[in-house]
CSV table of C-alpha atoms in Angstrom, one decimal:
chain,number,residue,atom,x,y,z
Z,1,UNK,CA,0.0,0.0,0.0
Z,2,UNK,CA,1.2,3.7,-1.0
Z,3,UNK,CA,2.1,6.4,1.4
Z,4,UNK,CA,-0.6,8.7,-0.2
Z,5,UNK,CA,-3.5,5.6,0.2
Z,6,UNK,CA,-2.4,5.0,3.6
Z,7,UNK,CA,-2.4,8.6,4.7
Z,8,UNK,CA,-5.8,8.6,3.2
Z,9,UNK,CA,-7.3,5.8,4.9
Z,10,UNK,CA,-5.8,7.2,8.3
Z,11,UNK,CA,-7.9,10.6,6.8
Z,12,UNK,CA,-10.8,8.5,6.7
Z,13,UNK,CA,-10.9,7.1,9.7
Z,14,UNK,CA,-10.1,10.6,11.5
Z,15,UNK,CA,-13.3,11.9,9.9
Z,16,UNK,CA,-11.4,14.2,7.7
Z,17,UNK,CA,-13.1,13.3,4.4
Z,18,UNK,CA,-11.9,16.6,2.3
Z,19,UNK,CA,-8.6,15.6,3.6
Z,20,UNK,CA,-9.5,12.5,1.4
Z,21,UNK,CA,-10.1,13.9,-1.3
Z,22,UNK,CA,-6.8,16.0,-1.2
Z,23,UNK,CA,-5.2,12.5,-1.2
Z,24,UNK,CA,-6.7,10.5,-3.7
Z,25,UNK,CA,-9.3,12.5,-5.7
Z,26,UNK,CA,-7.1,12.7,-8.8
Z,27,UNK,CA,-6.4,8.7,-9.0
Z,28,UNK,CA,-8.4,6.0,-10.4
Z,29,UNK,CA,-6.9,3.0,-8.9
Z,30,UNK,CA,-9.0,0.6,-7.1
Z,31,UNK,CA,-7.6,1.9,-3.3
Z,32,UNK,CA,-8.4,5.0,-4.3
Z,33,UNK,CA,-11.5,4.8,-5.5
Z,34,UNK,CA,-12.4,3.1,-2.5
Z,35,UNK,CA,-11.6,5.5,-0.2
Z,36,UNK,CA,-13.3,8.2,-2.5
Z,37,UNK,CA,-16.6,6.2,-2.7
Z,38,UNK,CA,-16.5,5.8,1.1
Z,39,UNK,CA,-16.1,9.6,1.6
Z,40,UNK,CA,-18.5,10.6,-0.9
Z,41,UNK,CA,-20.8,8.6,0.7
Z,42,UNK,CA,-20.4,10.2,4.3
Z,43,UNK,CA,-20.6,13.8,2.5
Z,44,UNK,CA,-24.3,12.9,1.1
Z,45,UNK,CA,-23.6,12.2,-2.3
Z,46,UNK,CA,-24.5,8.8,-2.2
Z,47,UNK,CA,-25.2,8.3,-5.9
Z,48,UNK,CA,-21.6,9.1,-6.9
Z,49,UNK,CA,-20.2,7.0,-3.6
Z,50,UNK,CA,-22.2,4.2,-5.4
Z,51,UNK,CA,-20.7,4.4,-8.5
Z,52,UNK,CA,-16.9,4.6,-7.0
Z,53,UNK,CA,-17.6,1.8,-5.4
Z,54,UNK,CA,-19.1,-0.6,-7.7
Z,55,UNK,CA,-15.7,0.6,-9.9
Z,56,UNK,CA,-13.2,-0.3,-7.2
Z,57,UNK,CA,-15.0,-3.8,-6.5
Z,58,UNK,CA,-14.6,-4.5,-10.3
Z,59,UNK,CA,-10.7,-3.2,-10.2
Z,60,UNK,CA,-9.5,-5.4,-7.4
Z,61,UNK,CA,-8.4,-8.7,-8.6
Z,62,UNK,CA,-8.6,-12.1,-7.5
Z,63,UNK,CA,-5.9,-12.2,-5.1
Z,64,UNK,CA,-8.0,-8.6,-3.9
Z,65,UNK,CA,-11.2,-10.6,-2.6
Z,66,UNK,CA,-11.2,-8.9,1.0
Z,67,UNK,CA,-10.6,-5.2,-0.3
Z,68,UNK,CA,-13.6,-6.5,-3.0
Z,69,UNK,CA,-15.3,-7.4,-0.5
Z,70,UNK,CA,-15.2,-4.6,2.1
Z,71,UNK,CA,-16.1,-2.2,-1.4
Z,72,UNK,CA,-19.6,-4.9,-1.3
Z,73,UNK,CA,-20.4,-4.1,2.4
Z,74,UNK,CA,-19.8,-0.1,1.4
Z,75,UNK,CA,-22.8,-0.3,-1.2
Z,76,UNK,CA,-24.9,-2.4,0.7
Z,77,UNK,CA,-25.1,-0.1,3.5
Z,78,UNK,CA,-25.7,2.9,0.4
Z,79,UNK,CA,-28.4,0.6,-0.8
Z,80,UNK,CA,-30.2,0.2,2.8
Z,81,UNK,CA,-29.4,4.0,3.5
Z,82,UNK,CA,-31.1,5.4,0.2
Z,83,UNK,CA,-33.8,2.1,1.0
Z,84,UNK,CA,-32.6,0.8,-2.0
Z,85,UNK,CA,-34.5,-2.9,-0.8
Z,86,UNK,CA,-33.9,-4.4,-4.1
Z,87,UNK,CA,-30.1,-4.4,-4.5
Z,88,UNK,CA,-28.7,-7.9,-4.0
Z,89,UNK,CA,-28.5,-8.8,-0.7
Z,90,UNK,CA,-26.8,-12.6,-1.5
Z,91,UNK,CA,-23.6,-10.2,-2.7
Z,92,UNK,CA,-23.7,-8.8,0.8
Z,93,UNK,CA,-24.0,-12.4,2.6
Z,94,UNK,CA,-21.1,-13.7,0.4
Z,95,UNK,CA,-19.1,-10.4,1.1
Z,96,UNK,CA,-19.3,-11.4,4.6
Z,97,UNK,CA,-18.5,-15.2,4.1
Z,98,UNK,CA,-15.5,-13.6,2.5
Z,99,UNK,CA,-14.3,-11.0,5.3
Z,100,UNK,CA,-15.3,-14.0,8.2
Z,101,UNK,CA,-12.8,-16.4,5.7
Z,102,UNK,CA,-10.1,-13.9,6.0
Z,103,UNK,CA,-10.4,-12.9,9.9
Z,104,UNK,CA,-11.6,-9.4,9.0
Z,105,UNK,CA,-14.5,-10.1,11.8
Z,106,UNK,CA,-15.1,-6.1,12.5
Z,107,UNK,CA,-15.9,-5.5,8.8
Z,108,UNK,CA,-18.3,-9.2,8.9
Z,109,UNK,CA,-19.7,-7.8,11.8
Z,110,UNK,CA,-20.8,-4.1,10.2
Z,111,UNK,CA,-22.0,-6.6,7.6
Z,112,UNK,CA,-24.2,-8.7,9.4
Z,113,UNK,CA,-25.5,-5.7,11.1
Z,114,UNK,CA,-26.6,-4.4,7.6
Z,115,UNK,CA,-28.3,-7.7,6.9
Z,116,UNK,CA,-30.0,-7.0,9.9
Z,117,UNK,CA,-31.2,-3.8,9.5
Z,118,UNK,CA,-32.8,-4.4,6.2
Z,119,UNK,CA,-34.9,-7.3,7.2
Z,120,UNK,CA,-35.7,-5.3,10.4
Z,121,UNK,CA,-37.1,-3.2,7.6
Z,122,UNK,CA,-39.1,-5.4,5.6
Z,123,UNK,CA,-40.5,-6.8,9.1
Z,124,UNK,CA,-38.7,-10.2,9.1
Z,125,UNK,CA,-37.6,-9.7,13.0
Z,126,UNK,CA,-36.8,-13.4,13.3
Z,127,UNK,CA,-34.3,-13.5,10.9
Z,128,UNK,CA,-32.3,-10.3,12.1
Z,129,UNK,CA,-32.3,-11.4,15.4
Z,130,UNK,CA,-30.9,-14.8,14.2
Z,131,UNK,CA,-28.4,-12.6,11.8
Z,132,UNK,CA,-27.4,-10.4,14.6
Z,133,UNK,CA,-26.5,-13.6,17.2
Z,134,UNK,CA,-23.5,-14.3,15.1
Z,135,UNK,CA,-22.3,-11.1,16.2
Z,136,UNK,CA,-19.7,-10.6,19.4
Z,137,UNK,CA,-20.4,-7.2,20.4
Z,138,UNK,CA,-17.7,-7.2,22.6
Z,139,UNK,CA,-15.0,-7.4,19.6
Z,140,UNK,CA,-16.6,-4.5,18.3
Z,141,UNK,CA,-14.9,-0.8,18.1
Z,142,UNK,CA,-17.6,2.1,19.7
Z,143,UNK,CA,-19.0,2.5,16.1
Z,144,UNK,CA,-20.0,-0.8,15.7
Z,145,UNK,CA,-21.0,-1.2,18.8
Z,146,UNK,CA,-23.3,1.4,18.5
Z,147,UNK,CA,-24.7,0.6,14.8
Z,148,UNK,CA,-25.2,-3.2,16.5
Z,149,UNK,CA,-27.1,-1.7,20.1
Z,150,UNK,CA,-29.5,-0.1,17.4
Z,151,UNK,CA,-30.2,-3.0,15.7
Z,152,UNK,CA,-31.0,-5.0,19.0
Z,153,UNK,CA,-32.9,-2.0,20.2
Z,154,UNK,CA,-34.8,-1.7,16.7
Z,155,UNK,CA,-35.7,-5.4,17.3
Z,156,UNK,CA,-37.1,-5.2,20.5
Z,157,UNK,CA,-39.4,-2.0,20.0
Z,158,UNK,CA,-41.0,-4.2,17.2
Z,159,UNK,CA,-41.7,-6.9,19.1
Z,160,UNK,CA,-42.6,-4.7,22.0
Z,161,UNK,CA,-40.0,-5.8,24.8
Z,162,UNK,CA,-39.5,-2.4,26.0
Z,163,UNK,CA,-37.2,-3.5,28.6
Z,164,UNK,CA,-35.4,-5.0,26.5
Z,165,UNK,CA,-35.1,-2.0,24.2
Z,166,UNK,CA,-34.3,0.4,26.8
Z,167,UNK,CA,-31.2,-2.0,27.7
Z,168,UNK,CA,-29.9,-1.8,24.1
Z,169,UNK,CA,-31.0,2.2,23.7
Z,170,UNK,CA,-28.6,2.7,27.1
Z,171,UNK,CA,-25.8,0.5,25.7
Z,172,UNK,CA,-25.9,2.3,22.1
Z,173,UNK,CA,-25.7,5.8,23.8
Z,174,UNK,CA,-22.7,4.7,25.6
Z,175,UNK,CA,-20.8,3.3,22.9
Z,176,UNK,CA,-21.6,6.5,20.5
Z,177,UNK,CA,-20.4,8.4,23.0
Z,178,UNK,CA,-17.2,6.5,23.4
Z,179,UNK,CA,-16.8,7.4,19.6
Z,180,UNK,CA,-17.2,11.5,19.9
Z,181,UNK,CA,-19.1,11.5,16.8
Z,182,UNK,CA,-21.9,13.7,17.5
Z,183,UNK,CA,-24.0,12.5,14.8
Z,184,UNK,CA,-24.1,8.8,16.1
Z,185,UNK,CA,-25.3,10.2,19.6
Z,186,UNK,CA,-27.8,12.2,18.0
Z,187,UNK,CA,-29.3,9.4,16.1
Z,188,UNK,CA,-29.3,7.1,18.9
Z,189,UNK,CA,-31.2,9.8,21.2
Z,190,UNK,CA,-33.5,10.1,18.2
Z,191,UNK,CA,-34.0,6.6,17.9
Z,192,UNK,CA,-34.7,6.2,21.8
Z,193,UNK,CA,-37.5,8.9,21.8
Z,194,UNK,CA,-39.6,6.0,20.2
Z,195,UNK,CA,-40.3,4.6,24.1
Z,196,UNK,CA,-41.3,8.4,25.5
Z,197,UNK,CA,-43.8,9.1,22.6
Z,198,UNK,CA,-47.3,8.3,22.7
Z,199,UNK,CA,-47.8,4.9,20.2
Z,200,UNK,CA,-51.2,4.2,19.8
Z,201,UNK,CA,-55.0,5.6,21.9
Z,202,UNK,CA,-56.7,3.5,24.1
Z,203,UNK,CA,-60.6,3.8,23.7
Z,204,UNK,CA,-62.5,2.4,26.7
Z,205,UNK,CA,-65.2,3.5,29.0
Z,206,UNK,CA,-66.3,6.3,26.6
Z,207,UNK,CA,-62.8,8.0,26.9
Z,208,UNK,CA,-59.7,8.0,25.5
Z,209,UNK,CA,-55.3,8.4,26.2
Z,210,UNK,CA,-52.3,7.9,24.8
Z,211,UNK,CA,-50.3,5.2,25.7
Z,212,UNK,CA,-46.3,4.8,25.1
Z,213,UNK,CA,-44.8,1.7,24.2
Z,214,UNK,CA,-44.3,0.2,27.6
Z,215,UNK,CA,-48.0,1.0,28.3
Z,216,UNK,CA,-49.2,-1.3,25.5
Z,217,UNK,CA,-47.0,-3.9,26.5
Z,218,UNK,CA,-48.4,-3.8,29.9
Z,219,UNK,CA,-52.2,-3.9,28.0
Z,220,UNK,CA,-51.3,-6.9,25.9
Z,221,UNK,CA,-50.5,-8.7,29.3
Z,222,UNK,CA,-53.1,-7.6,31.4
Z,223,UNK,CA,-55.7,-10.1,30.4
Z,224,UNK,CA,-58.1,-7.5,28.4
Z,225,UNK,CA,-59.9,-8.2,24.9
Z,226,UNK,CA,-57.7,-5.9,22.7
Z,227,UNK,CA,-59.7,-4.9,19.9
Z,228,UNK,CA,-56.3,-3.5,18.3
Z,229,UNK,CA,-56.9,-1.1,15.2
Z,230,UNK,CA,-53.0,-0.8,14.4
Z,231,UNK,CA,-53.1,-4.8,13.1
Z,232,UNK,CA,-56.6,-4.9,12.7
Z,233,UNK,CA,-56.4,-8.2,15.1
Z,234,UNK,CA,-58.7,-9.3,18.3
Z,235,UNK,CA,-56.4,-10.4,21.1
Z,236,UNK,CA,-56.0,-11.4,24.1
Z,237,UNK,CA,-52.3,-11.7,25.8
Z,238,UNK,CA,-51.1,-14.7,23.6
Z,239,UNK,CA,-54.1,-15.2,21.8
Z,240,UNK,CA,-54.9,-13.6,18.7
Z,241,UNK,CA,-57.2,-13.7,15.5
Z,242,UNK,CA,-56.2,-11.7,12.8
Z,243,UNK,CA,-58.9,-10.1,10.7
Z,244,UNK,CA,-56.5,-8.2,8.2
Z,245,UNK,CA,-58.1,-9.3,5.3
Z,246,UNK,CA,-61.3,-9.0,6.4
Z,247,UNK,CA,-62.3,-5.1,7.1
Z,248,UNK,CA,-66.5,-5.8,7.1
Z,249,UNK,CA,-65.2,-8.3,10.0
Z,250,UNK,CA,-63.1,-5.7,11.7
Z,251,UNK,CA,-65.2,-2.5,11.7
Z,252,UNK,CA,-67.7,-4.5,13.4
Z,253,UNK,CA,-65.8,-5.8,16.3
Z,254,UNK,CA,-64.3,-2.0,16.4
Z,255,UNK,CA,-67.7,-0.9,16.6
Z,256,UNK,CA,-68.9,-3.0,19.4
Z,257,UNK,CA,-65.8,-2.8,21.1
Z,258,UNK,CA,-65.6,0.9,21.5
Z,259,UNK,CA,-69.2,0.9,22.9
Z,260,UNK,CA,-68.7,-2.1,25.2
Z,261,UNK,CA,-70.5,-2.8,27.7
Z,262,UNK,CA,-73.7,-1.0,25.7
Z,263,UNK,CA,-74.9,-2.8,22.8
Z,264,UNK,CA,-74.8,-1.1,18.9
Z,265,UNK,CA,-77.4,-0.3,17.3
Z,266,UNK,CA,-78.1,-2.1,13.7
Z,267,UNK,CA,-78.3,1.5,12.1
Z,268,UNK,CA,-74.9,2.1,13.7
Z,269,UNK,CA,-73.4,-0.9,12.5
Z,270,UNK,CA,-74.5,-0.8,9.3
Z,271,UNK,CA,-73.2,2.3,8.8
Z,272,UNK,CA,-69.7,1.5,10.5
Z,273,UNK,CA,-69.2,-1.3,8.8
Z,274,UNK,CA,-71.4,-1.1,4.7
Z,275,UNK,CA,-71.4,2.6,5.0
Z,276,UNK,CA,-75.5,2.0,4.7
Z,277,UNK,CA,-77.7,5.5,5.4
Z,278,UNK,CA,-80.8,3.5,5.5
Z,279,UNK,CA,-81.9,0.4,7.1
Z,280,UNK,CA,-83.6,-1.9,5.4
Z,281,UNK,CA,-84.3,-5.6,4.8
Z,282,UNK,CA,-81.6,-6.8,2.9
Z,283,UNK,CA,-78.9,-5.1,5.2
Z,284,UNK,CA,-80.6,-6.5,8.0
Z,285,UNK,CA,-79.7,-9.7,6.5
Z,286,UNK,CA,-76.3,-8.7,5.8
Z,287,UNK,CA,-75.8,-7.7,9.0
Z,288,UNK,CA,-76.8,-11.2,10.5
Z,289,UNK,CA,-74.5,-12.9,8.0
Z,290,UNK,CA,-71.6,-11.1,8.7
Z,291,UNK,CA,-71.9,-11.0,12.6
Z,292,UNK,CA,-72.3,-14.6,12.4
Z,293,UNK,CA,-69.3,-14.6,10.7
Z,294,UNK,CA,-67.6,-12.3,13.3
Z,295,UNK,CA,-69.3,-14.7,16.0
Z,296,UNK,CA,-66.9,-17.7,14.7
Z,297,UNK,CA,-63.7,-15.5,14.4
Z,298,UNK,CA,-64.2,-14.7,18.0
Z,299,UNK,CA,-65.3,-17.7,19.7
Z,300,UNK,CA,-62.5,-18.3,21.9
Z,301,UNK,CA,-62.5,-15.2,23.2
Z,302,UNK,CA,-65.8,-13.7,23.6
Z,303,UNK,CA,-70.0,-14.2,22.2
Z,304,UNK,CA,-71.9,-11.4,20.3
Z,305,UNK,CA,-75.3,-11.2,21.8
Z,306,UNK,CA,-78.1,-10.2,19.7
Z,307,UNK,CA,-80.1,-7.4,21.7
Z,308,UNK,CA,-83.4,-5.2,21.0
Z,309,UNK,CA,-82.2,-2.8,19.6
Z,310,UNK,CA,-78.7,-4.4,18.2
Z,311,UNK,CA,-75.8,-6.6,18.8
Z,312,UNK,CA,-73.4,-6.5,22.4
Z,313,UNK,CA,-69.9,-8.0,23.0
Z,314,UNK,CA,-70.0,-10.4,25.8
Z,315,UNK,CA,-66.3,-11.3,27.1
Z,316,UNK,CA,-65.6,-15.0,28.1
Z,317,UNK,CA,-64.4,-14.5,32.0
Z,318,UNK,CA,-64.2,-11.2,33.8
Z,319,UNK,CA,-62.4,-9.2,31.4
Z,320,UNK,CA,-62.7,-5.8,30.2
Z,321,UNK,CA,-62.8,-4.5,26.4
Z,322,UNK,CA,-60.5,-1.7,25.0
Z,323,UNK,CA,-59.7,-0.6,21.4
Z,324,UNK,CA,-55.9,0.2,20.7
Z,325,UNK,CA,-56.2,2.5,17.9
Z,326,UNK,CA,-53.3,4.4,16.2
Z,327,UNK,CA,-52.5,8.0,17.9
Z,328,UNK,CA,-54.1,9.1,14.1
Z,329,UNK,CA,-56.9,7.3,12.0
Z,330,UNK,CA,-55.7,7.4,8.6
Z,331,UNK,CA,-56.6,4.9,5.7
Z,332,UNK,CA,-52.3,4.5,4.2
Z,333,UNK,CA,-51.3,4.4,7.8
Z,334,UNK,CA,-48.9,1.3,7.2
Z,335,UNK,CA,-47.4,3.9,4.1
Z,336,UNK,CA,-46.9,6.6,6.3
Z,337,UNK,CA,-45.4,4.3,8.8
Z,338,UNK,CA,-42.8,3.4,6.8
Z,339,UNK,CA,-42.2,6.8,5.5
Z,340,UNK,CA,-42.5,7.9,9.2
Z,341,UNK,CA,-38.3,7.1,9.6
Z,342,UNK,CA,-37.2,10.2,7.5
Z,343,UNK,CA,-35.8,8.9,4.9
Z,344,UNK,CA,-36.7,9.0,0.7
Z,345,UNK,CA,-38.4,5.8,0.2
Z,346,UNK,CA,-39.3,4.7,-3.6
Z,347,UNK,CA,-42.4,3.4,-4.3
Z,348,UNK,CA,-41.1,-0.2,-5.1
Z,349,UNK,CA,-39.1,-0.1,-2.0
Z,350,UNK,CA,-42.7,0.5,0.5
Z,351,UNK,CA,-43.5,-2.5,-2.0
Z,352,UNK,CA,-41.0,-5.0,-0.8
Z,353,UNK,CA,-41.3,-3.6,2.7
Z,354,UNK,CA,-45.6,-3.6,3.0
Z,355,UNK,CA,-45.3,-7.0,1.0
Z,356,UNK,CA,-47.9,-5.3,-1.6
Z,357,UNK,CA,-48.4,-4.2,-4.8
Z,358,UNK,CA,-46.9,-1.8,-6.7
Z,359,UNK,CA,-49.9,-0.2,-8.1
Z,360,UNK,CA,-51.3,-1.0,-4.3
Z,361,UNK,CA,-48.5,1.7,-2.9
Z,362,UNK,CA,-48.3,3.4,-6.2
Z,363,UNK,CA,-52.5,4.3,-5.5
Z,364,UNK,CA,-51.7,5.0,-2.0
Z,365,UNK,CA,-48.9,7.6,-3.1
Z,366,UNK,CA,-50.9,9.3,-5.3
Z,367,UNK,CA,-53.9,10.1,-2.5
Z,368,UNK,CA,-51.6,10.6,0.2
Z,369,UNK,CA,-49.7,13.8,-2.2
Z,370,UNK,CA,-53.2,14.9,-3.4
Z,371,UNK,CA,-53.8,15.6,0.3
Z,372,UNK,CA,-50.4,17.2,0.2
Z,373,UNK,CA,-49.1,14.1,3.1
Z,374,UNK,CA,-46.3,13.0,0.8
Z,375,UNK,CA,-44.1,14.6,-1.4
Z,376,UNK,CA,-42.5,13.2,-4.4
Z,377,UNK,CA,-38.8,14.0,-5.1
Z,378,UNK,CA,-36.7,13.3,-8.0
Z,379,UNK,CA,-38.1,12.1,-11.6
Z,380,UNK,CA,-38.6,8.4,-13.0
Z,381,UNK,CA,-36.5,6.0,-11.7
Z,382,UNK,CA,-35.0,8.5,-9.5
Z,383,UNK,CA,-38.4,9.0,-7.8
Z,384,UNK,CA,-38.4,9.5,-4.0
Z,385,UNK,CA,-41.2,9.6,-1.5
Z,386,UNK,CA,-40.7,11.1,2.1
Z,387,UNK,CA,-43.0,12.9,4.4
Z,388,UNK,CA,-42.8,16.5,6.8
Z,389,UNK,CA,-41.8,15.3,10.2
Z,390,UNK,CA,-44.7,15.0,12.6
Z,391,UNK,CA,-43.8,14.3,16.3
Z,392,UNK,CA,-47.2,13.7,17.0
Z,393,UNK,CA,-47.5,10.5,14.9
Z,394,UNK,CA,-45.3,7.8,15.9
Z,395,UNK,CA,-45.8,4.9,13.9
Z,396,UNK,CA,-43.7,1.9,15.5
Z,397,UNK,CA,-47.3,0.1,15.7
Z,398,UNK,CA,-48.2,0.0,12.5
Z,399,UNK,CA,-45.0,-1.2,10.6
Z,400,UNK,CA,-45.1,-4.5,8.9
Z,401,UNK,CA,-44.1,-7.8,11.1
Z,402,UNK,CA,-45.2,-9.9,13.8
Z,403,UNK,CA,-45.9,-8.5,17.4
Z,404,UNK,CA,-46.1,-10.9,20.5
Z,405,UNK,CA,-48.7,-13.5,20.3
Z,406,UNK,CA,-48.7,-13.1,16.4
């Protein structure tokens, strides 16, 4: 290795990335492109950084596969960055094969905690957990460290161990400290705030509150009937029925849950659930069909009693009704959910992620901007999607994955 690549590397890792450039910006072999990408990429230009990269990987030759393969890791973690959920991620897992093969652990470490953080993305919380055991985080530098707590933490907020997460929060904020890179501490103190902000409304007893994340743990495990709006499931601590694909179903046992222990009226109900202004015979027999229907989904849990006037939920044992409902109603909610992290999703990306359609989030997209929720950046295939920060709308509820008792 040359003086100049070495001095540039030692650049690098001081956080001096113009320094960098000083050092290498006028060279085109692989090193140096390297070291450029990896710059360019910490200055915000990540669609240059990409390209550097993808150059340097092809310019290091076989005897190169390490150097190759830390270049890999480097556009993976652009790809994840820039939600890019459709680059390769088999190049990234045999990138790490190849650092593990050649005892370059911290660099197989940053990339398993990449692998991680993308199917934490895409909701597949078993698999990063089991991607992120093959990690020591004690062999880790305060960087890693860090990026690795995150992961854990990110892990455990979805599957609503708050304990847990609070554990992993306090151990990422001590390594990023140890690092002195204020950036790192200020996204792990952003990334904490998730378990001091409201996460979803408790209806019950004709009233309403906001409850944080360690609140709705505590409600999953108290033994009520959880009519919960975020998943659109009936639960009750490890019992669940999911009615996701089955909204008539849903807006029913909403509708008699939020007015438990009164009955609904069948005017009411039809209108919650067919959006009928008028009663008549037919949606009277709709209405028996479909809360027969809702009668079988919930017959482990609780009986729908037919009264004068309408229907009533009757809990099995002494157990109270609630509705969990997201801190705000709104039909995309999973959409803004995702969009919710601050970063420029594209629309094929929510795709991957929501496990839909792409006219499905392509449709959503277009509603959300007509009512000015979204904003498109970038043309074509370029095409961007993020949304205004709101503080008052965390999201961690409705994101794609399983939660306890799933």
């Amino acid at each position: 290795m040359d003086s100049l690549i070495t001095a540039a590397g030692q650049a690098l890792a001081a956080g001096d990335l113009l320094g960098v450039l000083k050092r290498v910006g006028l060279r085109d072999d692989p090193p140096a492109l390297a070291l450029r990408g990896i710059a360019m990429a910490q200055l915000g230009d990540l669609v240059r950084a990409k390209t550097l990269l993808k150059a340097a990987a092809r310019g290091f030759g076989p005897k190169e596969a390490v150097a190759r393969a830390r270049c890999i890791v480097a556009e993976a973690e652009i790809a994840i960055v820039s939600r890019d959920l459709s680059w390769p991620m088999k190049a990234l897992e045999t990138a790490r094969a190849t650092l593990e093969a050649h005892g370059d652990h911290l660099n197989a470490a940053h990339a398993r905690n990449l692998g991680a953080r993308r199917l934490l993305l895409i909701g597949r919380l078993d698999e990063a957990e089991q991607m992120l055991a093959g990690v020591d985080p004690g062999r880790l530098t305060p960087p890693a460290r860090a990026t690795h707590e995150l992961a854990v933490a990110g892990i455990a907020v979805r599957r609503l161990q708050t304990t847990s997460a609070a554990n992993a929060f306090a151990r990422a904020t001590q390594a990023a400290r140890a690092t002195g890179m204020p950036a790192l501490v200020a996204e792990v103190e952003s990334a904490a705030l998730v378990l001091d902000t409201p996460a979803a409304r408790l209806l019950a007893g004709g009233g309403e509150r906001l409850l944080r994340l360690d609140e709705v743990e505590t409600l999953f495990a108290s033994g009520a009937l959880v009519i919960d709006a975020c998943r659109n499931v009936v639960r009750r601590e490890a019992s669940a029925v999911s009615l996701s694909t089955r909204p008539v179903l849903f807006a029913l046992a909403r509708a008699l849950g939020e007015a438990w222990p009164a009955d609904v009226s069948r005017r009411a109900l039809l209108a919650r659930a067919f959006g009928a202004r008028h009663v008549d015979e037919s949606h009277r027999a709709r209405l028996r069909v479909e809360i027969g229907r809702l009668r079988d989904e919930l017959r482990a849990f609780a009986d729908i009693t037919a009264t004068s006037d309408g229907f009533r939920l009757a809990p099995q044992g002494d157990h109270a009704v609630v509705v969990l409902a997201p801190p705000v109603d709104e039909r995309h909610a999973a959409v803004l959910a995702l969009l919710g992290d601050g970063e420029a999703w594209s629309s094929s990306a929510l795709a991957i992620a929501l496990d839909a359609s792409a006219r499905t989030v392509q449709r959503a997209l277009e509603e959300l901007s007509s009512e000015k929720k979204v904003f498109p950046v970038g043309r074509g295939r370029a095409r961007r999607w993020v949304i205004p920060p709101v503080p008052t709308f965390p999201t961690v509820l409705l994101l794609p994955g399983p939660l306890p008792s799933d």
